[in-house]
Short mmCIF file of C-alpha atoms in Angstrom, two decimals:
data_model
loop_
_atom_site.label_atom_id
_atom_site.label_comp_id
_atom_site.label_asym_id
_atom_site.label_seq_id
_atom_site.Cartn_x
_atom_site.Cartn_y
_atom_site.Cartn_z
CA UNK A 1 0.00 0.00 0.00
CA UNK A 2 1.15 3.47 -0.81
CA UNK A 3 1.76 5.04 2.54
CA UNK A 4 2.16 8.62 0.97
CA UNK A 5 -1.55 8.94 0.16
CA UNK A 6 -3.74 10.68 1.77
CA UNK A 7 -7.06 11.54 1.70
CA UNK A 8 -6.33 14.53 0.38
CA UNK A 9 -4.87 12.84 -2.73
CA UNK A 10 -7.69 10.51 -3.12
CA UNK A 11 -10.20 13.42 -3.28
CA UNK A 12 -8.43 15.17 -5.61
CA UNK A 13 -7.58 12.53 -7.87
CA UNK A 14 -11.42 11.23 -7.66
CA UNK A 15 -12.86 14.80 -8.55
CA UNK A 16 -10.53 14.99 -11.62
CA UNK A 17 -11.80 12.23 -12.87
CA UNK A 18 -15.18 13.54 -12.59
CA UNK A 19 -13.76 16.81 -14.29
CA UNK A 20 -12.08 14.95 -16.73
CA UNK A 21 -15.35 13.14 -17.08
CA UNK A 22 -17.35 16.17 -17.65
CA UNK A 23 -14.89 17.66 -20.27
CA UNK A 24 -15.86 14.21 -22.29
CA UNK A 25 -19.77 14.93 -21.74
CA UNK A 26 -20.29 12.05 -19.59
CA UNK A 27 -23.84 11.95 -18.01
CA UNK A 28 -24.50 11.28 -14.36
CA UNK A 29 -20.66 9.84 -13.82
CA UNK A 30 -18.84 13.61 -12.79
CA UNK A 31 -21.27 14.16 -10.05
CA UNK A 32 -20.74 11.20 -8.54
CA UNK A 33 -16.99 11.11 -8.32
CA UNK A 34 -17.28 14.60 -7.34
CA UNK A 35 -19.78 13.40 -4.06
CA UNK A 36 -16.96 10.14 -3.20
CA UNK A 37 -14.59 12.87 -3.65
CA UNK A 38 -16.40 15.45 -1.13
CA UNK A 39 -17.43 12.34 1.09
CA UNK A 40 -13.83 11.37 1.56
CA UNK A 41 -11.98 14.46 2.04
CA UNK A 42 -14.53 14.87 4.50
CA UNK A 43 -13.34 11.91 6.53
CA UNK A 44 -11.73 12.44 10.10
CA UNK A 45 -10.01 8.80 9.34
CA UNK A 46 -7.72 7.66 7.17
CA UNK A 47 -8.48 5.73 4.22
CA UNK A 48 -5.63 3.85 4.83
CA UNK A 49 -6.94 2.59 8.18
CA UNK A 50 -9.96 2.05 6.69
CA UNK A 51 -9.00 -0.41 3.80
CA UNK A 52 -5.98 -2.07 6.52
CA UNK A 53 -9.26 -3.08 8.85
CA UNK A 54 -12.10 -3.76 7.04
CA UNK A 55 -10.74 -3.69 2.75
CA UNK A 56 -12.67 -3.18 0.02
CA UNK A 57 -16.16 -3.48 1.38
CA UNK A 58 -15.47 -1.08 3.97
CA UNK A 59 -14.15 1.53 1.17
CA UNK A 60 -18.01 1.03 -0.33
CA UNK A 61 -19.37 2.01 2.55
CA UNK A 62 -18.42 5.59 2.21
CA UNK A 63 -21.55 7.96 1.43
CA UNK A 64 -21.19 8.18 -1.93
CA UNK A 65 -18.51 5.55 -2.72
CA UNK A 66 -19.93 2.21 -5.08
CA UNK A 67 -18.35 -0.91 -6.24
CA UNK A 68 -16.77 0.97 -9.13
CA UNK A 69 -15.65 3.80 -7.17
CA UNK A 70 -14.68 1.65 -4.42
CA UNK A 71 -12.67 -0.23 -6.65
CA UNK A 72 -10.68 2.70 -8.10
CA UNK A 73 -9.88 3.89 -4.44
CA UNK A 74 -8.07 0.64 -3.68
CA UNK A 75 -6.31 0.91 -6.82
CA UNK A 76 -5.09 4.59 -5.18
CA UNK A 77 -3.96 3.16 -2.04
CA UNK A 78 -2.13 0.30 -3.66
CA UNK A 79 -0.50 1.98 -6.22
CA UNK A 80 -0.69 5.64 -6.03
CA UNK A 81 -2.22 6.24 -9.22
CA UNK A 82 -5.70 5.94 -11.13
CA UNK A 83 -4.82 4.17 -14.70
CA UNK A 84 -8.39 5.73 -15.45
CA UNK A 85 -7.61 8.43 -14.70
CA UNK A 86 -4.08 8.68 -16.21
CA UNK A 87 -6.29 7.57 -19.75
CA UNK A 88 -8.44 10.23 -18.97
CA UNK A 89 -5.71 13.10 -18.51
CA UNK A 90 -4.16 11.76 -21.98
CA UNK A 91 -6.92 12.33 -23.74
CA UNK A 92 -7.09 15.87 -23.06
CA UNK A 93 -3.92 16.75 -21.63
CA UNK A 94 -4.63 20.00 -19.71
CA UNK A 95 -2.79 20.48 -16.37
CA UNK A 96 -6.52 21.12 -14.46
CA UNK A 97 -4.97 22.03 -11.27
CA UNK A 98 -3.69 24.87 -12.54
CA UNK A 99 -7.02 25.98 -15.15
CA UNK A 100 -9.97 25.18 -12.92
CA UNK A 101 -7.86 27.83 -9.77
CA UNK A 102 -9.35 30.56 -12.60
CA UNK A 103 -12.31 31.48 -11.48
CA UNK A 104 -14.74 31.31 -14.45
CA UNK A 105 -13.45 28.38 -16.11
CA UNK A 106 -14.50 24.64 -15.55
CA UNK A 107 -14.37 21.28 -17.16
CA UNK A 108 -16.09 22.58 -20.75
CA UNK A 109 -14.81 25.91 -20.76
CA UNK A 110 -11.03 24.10 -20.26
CA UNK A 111 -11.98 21.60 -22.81
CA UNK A 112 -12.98 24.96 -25.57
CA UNK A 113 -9.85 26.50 -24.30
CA UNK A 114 -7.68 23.10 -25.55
CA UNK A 115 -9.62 22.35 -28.56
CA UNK A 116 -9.45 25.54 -29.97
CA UNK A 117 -6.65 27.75 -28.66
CA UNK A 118 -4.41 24.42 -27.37
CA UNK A 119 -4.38 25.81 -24.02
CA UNK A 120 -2.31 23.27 -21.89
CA UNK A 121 -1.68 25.01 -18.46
CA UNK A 122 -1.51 28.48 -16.66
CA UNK A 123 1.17 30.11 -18.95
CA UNK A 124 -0.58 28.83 -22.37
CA UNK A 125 -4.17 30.81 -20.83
CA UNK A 126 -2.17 34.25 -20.18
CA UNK A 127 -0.38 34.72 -23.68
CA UNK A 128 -3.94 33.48 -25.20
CA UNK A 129 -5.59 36.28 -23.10
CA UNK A 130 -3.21 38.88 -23.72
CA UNK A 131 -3.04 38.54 -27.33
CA UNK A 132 -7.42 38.46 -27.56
CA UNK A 133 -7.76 35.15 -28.67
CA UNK A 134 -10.00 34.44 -25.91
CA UNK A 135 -12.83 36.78 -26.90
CA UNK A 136 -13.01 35.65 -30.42
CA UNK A 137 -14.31 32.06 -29.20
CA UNK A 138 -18.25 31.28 -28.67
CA UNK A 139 -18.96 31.81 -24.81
CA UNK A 140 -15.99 33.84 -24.18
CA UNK A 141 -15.85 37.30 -25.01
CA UNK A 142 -14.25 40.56 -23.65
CA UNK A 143 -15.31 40.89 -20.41
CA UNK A 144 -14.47 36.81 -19.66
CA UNK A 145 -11.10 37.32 -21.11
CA UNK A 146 -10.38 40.51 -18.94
CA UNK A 147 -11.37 37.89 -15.95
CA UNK A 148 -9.25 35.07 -16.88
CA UNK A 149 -6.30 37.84 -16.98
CA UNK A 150 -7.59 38.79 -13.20
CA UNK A 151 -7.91 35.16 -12.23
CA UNK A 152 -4.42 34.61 -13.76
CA UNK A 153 -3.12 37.36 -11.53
CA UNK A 154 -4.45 36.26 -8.58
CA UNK A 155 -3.17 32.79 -9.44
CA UNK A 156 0.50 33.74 -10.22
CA UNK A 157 0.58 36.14 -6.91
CA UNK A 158 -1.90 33.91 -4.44
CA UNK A 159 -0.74 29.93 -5.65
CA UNK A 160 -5.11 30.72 -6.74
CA UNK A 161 -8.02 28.61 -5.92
CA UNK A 162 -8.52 24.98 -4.94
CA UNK A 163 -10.32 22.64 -7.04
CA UNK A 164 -13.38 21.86 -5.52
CA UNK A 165 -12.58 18.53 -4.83
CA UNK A 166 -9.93 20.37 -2.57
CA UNK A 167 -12.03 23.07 -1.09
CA UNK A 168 -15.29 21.70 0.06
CA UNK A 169 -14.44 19.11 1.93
CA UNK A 170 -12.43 21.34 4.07
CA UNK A 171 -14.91 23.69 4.20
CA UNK A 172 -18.00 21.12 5.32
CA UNK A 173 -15.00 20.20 7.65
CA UNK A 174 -14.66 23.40 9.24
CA UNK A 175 -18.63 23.92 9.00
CA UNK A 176 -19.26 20.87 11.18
CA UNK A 177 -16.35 22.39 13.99
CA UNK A 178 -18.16 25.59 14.20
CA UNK A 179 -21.70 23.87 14.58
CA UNK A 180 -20.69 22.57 17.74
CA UNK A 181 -19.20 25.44 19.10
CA UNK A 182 -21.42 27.04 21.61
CA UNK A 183 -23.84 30.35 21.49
CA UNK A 184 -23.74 28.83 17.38
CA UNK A 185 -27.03 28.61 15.99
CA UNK A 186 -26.64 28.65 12.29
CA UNK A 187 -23.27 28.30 9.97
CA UNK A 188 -23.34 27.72 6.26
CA UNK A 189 -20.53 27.56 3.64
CA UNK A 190 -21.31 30.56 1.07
CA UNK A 191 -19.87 32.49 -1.84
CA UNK A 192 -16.79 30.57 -4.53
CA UNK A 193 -15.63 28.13 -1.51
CA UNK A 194 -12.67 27.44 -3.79
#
């Protein structure tokens, strides 16, 4: 078993499969990575400790987590990697880390991006921008363009958003704390969580 992974990894390499997913126009399949993904960065224990005690079946018992997810998870924790997912990131080989921190842009708008301008990563999205490529594809237009340069910005001088693989989980996380705190009657995660 890969001792390195955490649930942190697992989350994130579950919801870019979903992402990866939805840039293919896959029904139904993206949202339900994206709630084993949510479901397991949520987790106060490790996966590792999960799968060591109770294996595979206990993986499916996540929320959210199936016999196909479950399966992929185990993969993660023996190996490290996804080789779905790795097939999936070849066939459009955009570094999504790095596109979906701009706000404004997810799966399909990072799939246009690569099919049309060739966009690849962070760099590849700023000399589009700059020279007004952007704005000349359907969906885009000025006033996108002029907020992918912001979002690149923010990126380059922040380290920029989280995926929301990465983000929610913490923030659910951190919801749950301050429910228990006391004189708290009401907290609920608002606004771009990522």
């Amino acid at each position: 078993m890969a001792k390195e992974i955490t649930n942190q990894k697992v989350s994130e390499i579950l919801s870019e499969i979903g992402e990866l997913l939805e840039m293919q126009n896959v029904q139904f399949k993206p949202r339900a990575y994206e709630k084993a993904a949510e479901a397991i960065g949520a987790m106060e224990d490790e996966l590792r400790g999960v799968y060591a005690t109770g294996g595979l079946k206990a993986i499916e018992e996540i929320p959210g987590v199936g016999a196909s997810i479950g399966a992929k998870i185990e993969e993660i924790l023996k190996t490290g990697r996804s080789k779905d997912h790795d097939e999936l990131a070849k066939k459009v080989p955009v570094n999504l880390k790095e596109l979906s921190g701009i706000e404004g842009l997810g799966p399909k708008s990072i799939k246009k991006l690569y099919e049309h301008l060739k966009i690849k990563n962070l760099k590849d999205l700023e000399v589009a921008a700059k020279a007004g490529k952007i704005r000349k594809l359907e969906g885009f237009g000025e006033k996108a363009e002029e907020n992918i340069l912001k979002g690149v910005a923010f990126a380059k001088k922040s380290g920029g958003r989280f995926t929301l693989g990465a983000a929610l989980p913490l923030a659910r996380a951190l919801e749950e704390r301050i429910k228990k705190l006391s004189g708290v009657e009401k907290v609920v995660v608002a606004g771009s969580v990522r």
